[in-house]
Amino acid sequence: MAKCFGFTASRDSCYHYSFTKAGLKSSTTDLCDGTVMHCWGPKSHVPSKPSLLLIHGFDANAMWQFNYFIPPLKSKFNLYVPDLLFFGDSHTTRPERTEAFQAQCVMALMDALNARNMDLVGLSYGGFVAYSMAAQFKERVGRVVLGCVGVCLEEKDMEEGMFQVKTVDEAISLLLPQTPEKVRQLMRLSFHKPPQTTLSCFLNDFIEVRLIHFTT
């Protein structure tokens, strides 16, 4: 099916412009172990400012989640906004897939960018990574803000019906939707007032541009 409009890619372009206009620069760092990390950061690190690391959740890159937070924070912090591995432009050939490994790679990236000490904000999956960073690198992490993060959840919580999804496989089918109807189901579960009508061509565009690479 032909696309109606390249909405998702256009939004990416708008966010890229917004981050650049806010004074951040895009950079890619090779960690020399088969791992490459992409990050938005300050054009020049200001020693008098504290560093703030913003860690995104289960999304294709960081720009979509943090775009609206950049303007009010940029004057107070050296902002670093990385793409986690397998999201955006960060990737690895190593086999590890845990949040502990993600945390180690993010800290290695901060080393490469000469950011020694930092505060953290982690949303959703990024909150698990932030929590792991704070646990592994106590001497380097200051304040930690976690949003929408179930770091204390146990498997029995899902088994006892805390969530509308009953299994991990069912959750994956929603978080990585491959059809417009699955995206609509995700929106119904995620939004207090989900949109009543969403065109399939826009949803297919979103799937193709933002999500399809997770299964390849």
PDB file of N, CA, C and O in Angstrom, residues 112-157:
ATOM      1  N   ALA A 112      33.502   8.813  27.080  1.00  0.00           N
ATOM      2  CA  ALA A 112      34.047   9.288  25.809  1.00  0.00           C
ATOM      3  C   ALA A 112      33.737  10.766  25.578  1.00  0.00           C
ATOM      4  O   ALA A 112      34.509  11.467  24.909  1.00  0.00           O
ATOM      5  N   LEU A 113      32.625  11.233  26.135  1.00  0.00           N
ATOM      6  CA  LEU A 113      32.231  12.631  25.976  1.00  0.00           C
ATOM      7  C   LEU A 113      32.748  13.503  27.118  1.00  0.00           C
ATOM      8  O   LEU A 113      32.403  14.683  27.212  1.00  0.00           O
ATOM      9  N   ASN A 114      33.565  12.913  28.001  1.00  0.00           N
ATOM     10  CA  ASN A 114      34.185  13.648  29.127  1.00  0.00           C
ATOM     11  C   ASN A 114      33.162  14.227  30.094  1.00  0.00           C
ATOM     12  O   ASN A 114      33.368  15.301  30.667  1.00  0.00           O
ATOM     13  N   ALA A 115      32.069  13.524  30.286  1.00  0.00           N
ATOM     14  CA  ALA A 115      31.077  13.911  31.288  1.00  0.00           C
ATOM     15  C   ALA A 115      31.255  12.988  32.488  1.00  0.00           C
ATOM     16  O   ALA A 115      30.881  11.815  32.436  1.00  0.00           O
ATOM     17  N   ARG A 116      31.812  13.497  33.556  1.00  0.00           N
ATOM     18  CA  ARG A 116      32.200  12.653  34.684  1.00  0.00           C
ATOM     19  C   ARG A 116      31.036  12.345  35.616  1.00  0.00           C
ATOM     20  O   ARG A 116      30.714  11.192  35.879  1.00  0.00           O
ATOM     21  N   ASN A 117      30.402  13.380  36.154  1.00  0.00           N
ATOM     22  CA  ASN A 117      29.305  13.203  37.107  1.00  0.00           C
ATOM     23  C   ASN A 117      28.011  13.730  36.495  1.00  0.00           C
ATOM     24  O   ASN A 117      28.031  14.706  35.729  1.00  0.00           O
ATOM     25  N   MET A 118      26.882  13.115  36.878  1.00  0.00           N
ATOM     26  CA  MET A 118      25.639  13.506  36.223  1.00  0.00           C
ATOM     27  C   MET A 118      24.418  13.141  37.067  1.00  0.00           C
ATOM     28  O   MET A 118      24.471  12.246  37.908  1.00  0.00           O
ATOM     29  N   ASP A 119      23.325  13.868  36.824  1.00  0.00           N
ATOM     30  CA  ASP A 119      22.002  13.482  37.302  1.00  0.00           C
ATOM     31  C   ASP A 119      21.303  12.746  36.168  1.00  0.00           C
ATOM     32  O   ASP A 119      21.645  12.910  34.985  1.00  0.00           O
ATOM     33  N   LEU A 120      20.294  11.947  36.514  1.00  0.00           N
ATOM     34  CA  LEU A 120      19.628  11.107  35.524  1.00  0.00           C
ATOM     35  C   LEU A 120      18.125  11.305  35.541  1.00  0.00           C
ATOM     36  O   LEU A 120      17.519  11.468  36.603  1.00  0.00           O
ATOM     37  N   VAL A 121      17.526  11.266  34.356  1.00  0.00           N
ATOM     38  CA  VAL A 121      16.079  11.155  34.202  1.00  0.00           C
ATOM     39  C   VAL A 121      15.834   9.972  33.274  1.00  0.00           C
ATOM     40  O   VAL A 121      16.368   9.921  32.163  1.00  0.00           O
ATOM     41  N   GLY A 122      15.035   8.999  33.736  1.00  0.00           N
ATOM     42  CA  GLY A 122      14.738   7.837  32.914  1.00  0.00           C
ATOM     43  C   GLY A 122      13.243   7.621  32.813  1.00  0.00           C
ATOM     44  O   GLY A 122      12.538   7.621  33.832  1.00  0.00           O
ATOM     45  N   LEU A 123      12.749   7.444  31.607  1.00  0.00           N
ATOM     46  CA  LEU A 123      11.324   7.205  31.380  1.00  0.00           C
ATOM     47  C   LEU A 123      11.097   5.764  30.942  1.00  0.00           C
ATOM     48  O   LEU A 123      11.789   5.271  30.051  1.00  0.00           O
ATOM     49  N   SER A 124      10.136   5.097  31.569  1.00  0.00           N
ATOM     50  CA  SER A 124       9.736   3.757  31.176  1.00  0.00           C
ATOM     51  C   SER A 124      10.963   2.834  31.138  1.00  0.00           C
ATOM     52  O   SER A 124      11.670   2.717  32.129  1.00  0.00           O
ATOM     53  N   TYR A 125      11.227   2.195  30.001  1.00  0.00           N
ATOM     54  CA  TYR A 125      12.386   1.308  29.899  1.00  0.00           C
ATOM     55  C   TYR A 125      13.679   2.048  30.249  1.00  0.00           C
ATOM     56  O   TYR A 125      14.584   1.488  30.883  1.00  0.00           O
ATOM     57  N   GLY A 126      13.766   3.321  29.860  1.00  0.00           N
ATOM     58  CA  GLY A 126      14.941   4.119  30.208  1.00  0.00           C
ATOM     59  C   GLY A 126      15.116   4.274  31.705  1.00  0.00           C
ATOM     60  O   GLY A 126      16.230   4.483  32.192  1.00  0.00           O
ATOM     61  N   GLY A 127      14.016   4.156  32.453  1.00  0.00           N
ATOM     62  CA  GLY A 127      14.108   4.220  33.905  1.00  0.00           C
ATOM     63  C   GLY A 127      14.836   3.018  34.479  1.00  0.00           C
ATOM     64  O   GLY A 127      15.573   3.133  35.464  1.00  0.00           O
ATOM     65  N   PHE A 128      14.623   1.845  33.875  1.00  0.00           N
ATOM     66  CA  PHE A 128      15.359   0.656  34.310  1.00  0.00           C
ATOM     67  C   PHE A 128      16.858   0.836  34.056  1.00  0.00           C
ATOM     68  O   PHE A 128      17.692   0.441  34.869  1.00  0.00           O
ATOM     69  N   VAL A 129      17.189   1.450  32.912  1.00  0.00           N
ATOM     70  CA  VAL A 129      18.597   1.705  32.598  1.00  0.00           C
ATOM     71  C   VAL A 129      19.178   2.717  33.577  1.00  0.00           C
ATOM     72  O   VAL A 129      20.294   2.546  34.084  1.00  0.00           O
ATOM     73  N   ALA A 130      18.418   3.781  33.876  1.00  0.00           N
ATOM     74  CA  ALA A 130      18.888   4.788  34.829  1.00  0.00           C
ATOM     75  C   ALA A 130      19.089   4.183  36.217  1.00  0.00           C
ATOM     76  O   ALA A 130      20.077   4.458  36.902  1.00  0.00           O
ATOM     77  N   TYR A 131      18.148   3.350  36.628  1.00  0.00           N
ATOM     78  CA  TYR A 131      18.245   2.674  37.930  1.00  0.00           C
ATOM     79  C   TYR A 131      19.501   1.807  37.983  1.00  0.00           C
ATOM     80  O   TYR A 131      20.237   1.801  38.986  1.00  0.00           O
ATOM     81  N   SER A 132      19.786   1.100  36.894  1.00  0.00           N
ATOM     82  CA  SER A 132      20.979   0.259  36.840  1.00  0.00           C
ATOM     83  C   SER A 132      22.248   1.097  36.847  1.00  0.00           C
ATOM     84  O   SER A 132      23.250   0.730  37.479  1.00  0.00           O
ATOM     85  N   MET A 133      22.231   2.233  36.171  1.00  0.00           N
ATOM     86  CA  MET A 133      23.394   3.124  36.193  1.00  0.00           C
ATOM     87  C   MET A 133      23.678   3.604  37.610  1.00  0.00           C
ATOM     88  O   MET A 133      24.827   3.626  38.062  1.00  0.00           O
ATOM     89  N   ALA A 134      22.610   4.002  38.314  1.00  0.00           N
ATOM     90  CA  ALA A 134      22.785   4.492  39.687  1.00  0.00           C
ATOM     91  C   ALA A 134      23.329   3.396  40.601  1.00  0.00           C
ATOM     92  O   ALA A 134      24.130   3.655  41.506  1.00  0.00           O
ATOM     93  N   ALA A 135      22.897   2.145  40.367  1.00  0.00           N
ATOM     94  CA  ALA A 135      23.362   1.025  41.199  1.00  0.00           C
ATOM     95  C   ALA A 135      24.812   0.654  40.887  1.00  0.00           C
ATOM     96  O   ALA A 135      25.585   0.327  41.796  1.00  0.00           O
ATOM     97  N   GLN A 136      25.184   0.730  39.627  1.00  0.00           N
ATOM     98  CA  GLN A 136      26.530   0.314  39.227  1.00  0.00           C
ATOM     99  C   GLN A 136      27.583   1.404  39.401  1.00  0.00           C
ATOM    100  O   GLN A 136      28.753   1.104  39.634  1.00  0.00           O
ATOM    101  N   PHE A 137      27.158   2.663  39.275  1.00  0.00           N
ATOM    102  CA  PHE A 137      28.118   3.771  39.283  1.00  0.00           C
ATOM    103  C   PHE A 137      27.713   4.820  40.321  1.00  0.00           C
ATOM    104  O   PHE A 137      27.483   5.979  40.010  1.00  0.00           O
ATOM    105  N   LYS A 138      27.643   4.366  41.574  1.00  0.00           N
ATOM    106  CA  LYS A 138      27.154   5.241  42.654  1.00  0.00           C
ATOM    107  C   LYS A 138      27.979   6.509  42.813  1.00  0.00           C
ATOM    108  O   LYS A 138      27.438   7.563  43.159  1.00  0.00           O
ATOM    109  N   GLU A 139      29.281   6.406  42.568  1.00  0.00           N
ATOM    110  CA  GLU A 139      30.159   7.555  42.793  1.00  0.00           C
ATOM    111  C   GLU A 139      30.015   8.623  41.712  1.00  0.00           C
ATOM    112  O   GLU A 139      30.486   9.751  41.881  1.00  0.00           O
ATOM    113  N   ARG A 140      29.319   8.288  40.623  1.00  0.00           N
ATOM    114  CA  ARG A 140      29.221   9.230  39.509  1.00  0.00           C
ATOM    115  C   ARG A 140      27.810   9.754  39.284  1.00  0.00           C
ATOM    116  O   ARG A 140      27.617  10.728  38.551  1.00  0.00           O
ATOM    117  N   VAL A 141      26.826   9.111  39.873  1.00  0.00           N
ATOM    118  CA  VAL A 141      25.426   9.487  39.659  1.00  0.00           C
ATOM    119  C   VAL A 141      24.896  10.224  40.878  1.00  0.00           C
ATOM    120  O   VAL A 141      25.043   9.758  42.014  1.00  0.00           O
ATOM    121  N   GLY A 142      24.285  11.386  40.631  1.00  0.00           N
ATOM    122  CA  GLY A 142      23.704  12.165  41.720  1.00  0.00           C
ATOM    123  C   GLY A 142      22.230  11.876  41.874  1.00  0.00           C
ATOM    124  O   GLY A 142      21.825  10.788  42.265  1.00  0.00           O
ATOM    125  N   ARG A 143      21.401  12.835  41.522  1.00  0.00           N
ATOM    126  CA  ARG A 143      19.954  12.677  41.642  1.00  0.00           C
ATOM    127  C   ARG A 143      19.413  11.824  40.490  1.00  0.00           C
ATOM    128  O   ARG A 143      19.916  11.891  39.369  1.00  0.00           O
ATOM    129  N   VAL A 144      18.381  11.059  40.797  1.00  0.00           N
ATOM    130  CA  VAL A 144      17.774  10.181  39.798  1.00  0.00           C
ATOM    131  C   VAL A 144      16.259  10.384  39.815  1.00  0.00           C
ATOM    132  O   VAL A 144      15.626  10.298  40.872  1.00  0.00           O
ATOM    133  N   VAL A 145      15.689  10.662  38.657  1.00  0.00           N
ATOM    134  CA  VAL A 145      14.240  10.804  38.499  1.00  0.00           C
ATOM    135  C   VAL A 145      13.762   9.680  37.595  1.00  0.00           C
ATOM    136  O   VAL A 145      14.255   9.515  36.476  1.00  0.00           O
ATOM    137  N   LEU A 146      12.800   8.889  38.092  1.00  0.00           N
ATOM    138  CA  LEU A 146      12.251   7.777  37.324  1.00  0.00           C
ATOM    139  C   LEU A 146      10.777   8.043  37.043  1.00  0.00           C
ATOM    140  O   LEU A 146      10.011   8.344  37.952  1.00  0.00           O
ATOM    141  N   GLY A 147      10.384   7.933  35.777  1.00  0.00           N
ATOM    142  CA  GLY A 147       8.996   8.147  35.400  1.00  0.00           C
ATOM    143  C   GLY A 147       8.409   6.925  34.725  1.00  0.00           C
ATOM    144  O   GLY A 147       9.000   6.371  33.799  1.00  0.00           O
ATOM    145  N   CYS A 148       7.246   6.474  35.224  1.00  0.00           N
ATOM    146  CA  CYS A 148       6.545   5.314  34.650  1.00  0.00           C
ATOM    147  C   CYS A 148       7.446   4.089  34.640  1.00  0.00           C
ATOM    148  O   CYS A 148       7.567   3.383  33.622  1.00  0.00           O
ATOM    149  N   VAL A 149       8.078   3.812  35.766  1.00  0.00           N
ATOM    150  CA  VAL A 149       9.065   2.728  35.834  1.00  0.00           C
ATOM    151  C   VAL A 149       8.688   1.760  36.952  1.00  0.00           C
ATOM    152  O   VAL A 149       8.632   2.140  38.118  1.00  0.00           O
ATOM    153  N   GLY A 150       8.452   0.500  36.597  1.00  0.00           N
ATOM    154  CA  GLY A 150       8.104  -0.496  37.600  1.00  0.00           C
ATOM    155  C   GLY A 150       9.313  -1.266  38.069  1.00  0.00           C
ATOM    156  O   GLY A 150       9.383  -2.493  37.897  1.00  0.00           O
ATOM    157  N   VAL A 151      10.273  -0.585  38.668  1.00  0.00           N
ATOM    158  CA  VAL A 151      11.519  -1.260  39.059  1.00  0.00           C
ATOM    159  C   VAL A 151      11.295  -2.280  40.173  1.00  0.00           C
ATOM    160  O   VAL A 151      12.138  -3.148  40.387  1.00  0.00           O
ATOM    161  N   CYS A 152      10.188  -2.181  40.879  1.00  0.00           N
ATOM    162  CA  CYS A 152       9.918  -3.129  41.968  1.00  0.00           C
ATOM    163  C   CYS A 152       8.917  -4.214  41.580  1.00  0.00           C
ATOM    164  O   CYS A 152       8.521  -5.029  42.417  1.00  0.00           O
ATOM    165  N   LEU A 153       8.505  -4.231  40.336  1.00  0.00           N
ATOM    166  CA  LEU A 153       7.536  -5.234  39.903  1.00  0.00           C
ATOM    167  C   LEU A 153       8.155  -6.625  39.875  1.00  0.00           C
ATOM    168  O   LEU A 153       9.360  -6.786  39.640  1.00  0.00           O
ATOM    169  N   GLU A 154       7.308  -7.617  40.112  1.00  0.00           N
ATOM    170  CA  GLU A 154       7.731  -9.005  40.046  1.00  0.00           C
ATOM    171  C   GLU A 154       6.833  -9.753  39.065  1.00  0.00           C
ATOM    172  O   GLU A 154       5.749  -9.285  38.707  1.00  0.00           O
ATOM    173  N   GLU A 155       7.272 -10.925  38.632  1.00  0.00           N
ATOM    174  CA  GLU A 155       6.491 -11.708  37.668  1.00  0.00           C
ATOM    175  C   GLU A 155       5.092 -12.027  38.200  1.00  0.00           C
ATOM    176  O   GLU A 155       4.122 -12.070  37.447  1.00  0.00           O
ATOM    177  N   LYS A 156       4.996 -12.206  39.516  1.00  0.00           N
ATOM    178  CA  LYS A 156       3.688 -12.553  40.088  1.00  0.00           C
ATOM    179  C   LYS A 156       2.685 -11.408  39.934  1.00  0.00           C
ATOM    180  O   LYS A 156       1.466 -11.641  39.926  1.00  0.00           O
ATOM    181  N   ASP A 157       3.187 -10.164  39.810  1.00  0.00           N
ATOM    182  CA  ASP A 157       2.270  -9.043  39.637  1.00  0.00           C
ATOM    183  C   ASP A 157       1.488  -9.179  38.336  1.00  0.00           C
ATOM    184  O   ASP A 157       0.287  -8.879  38.275  1.00  0.00           O
TER     185      ASP A 157
END
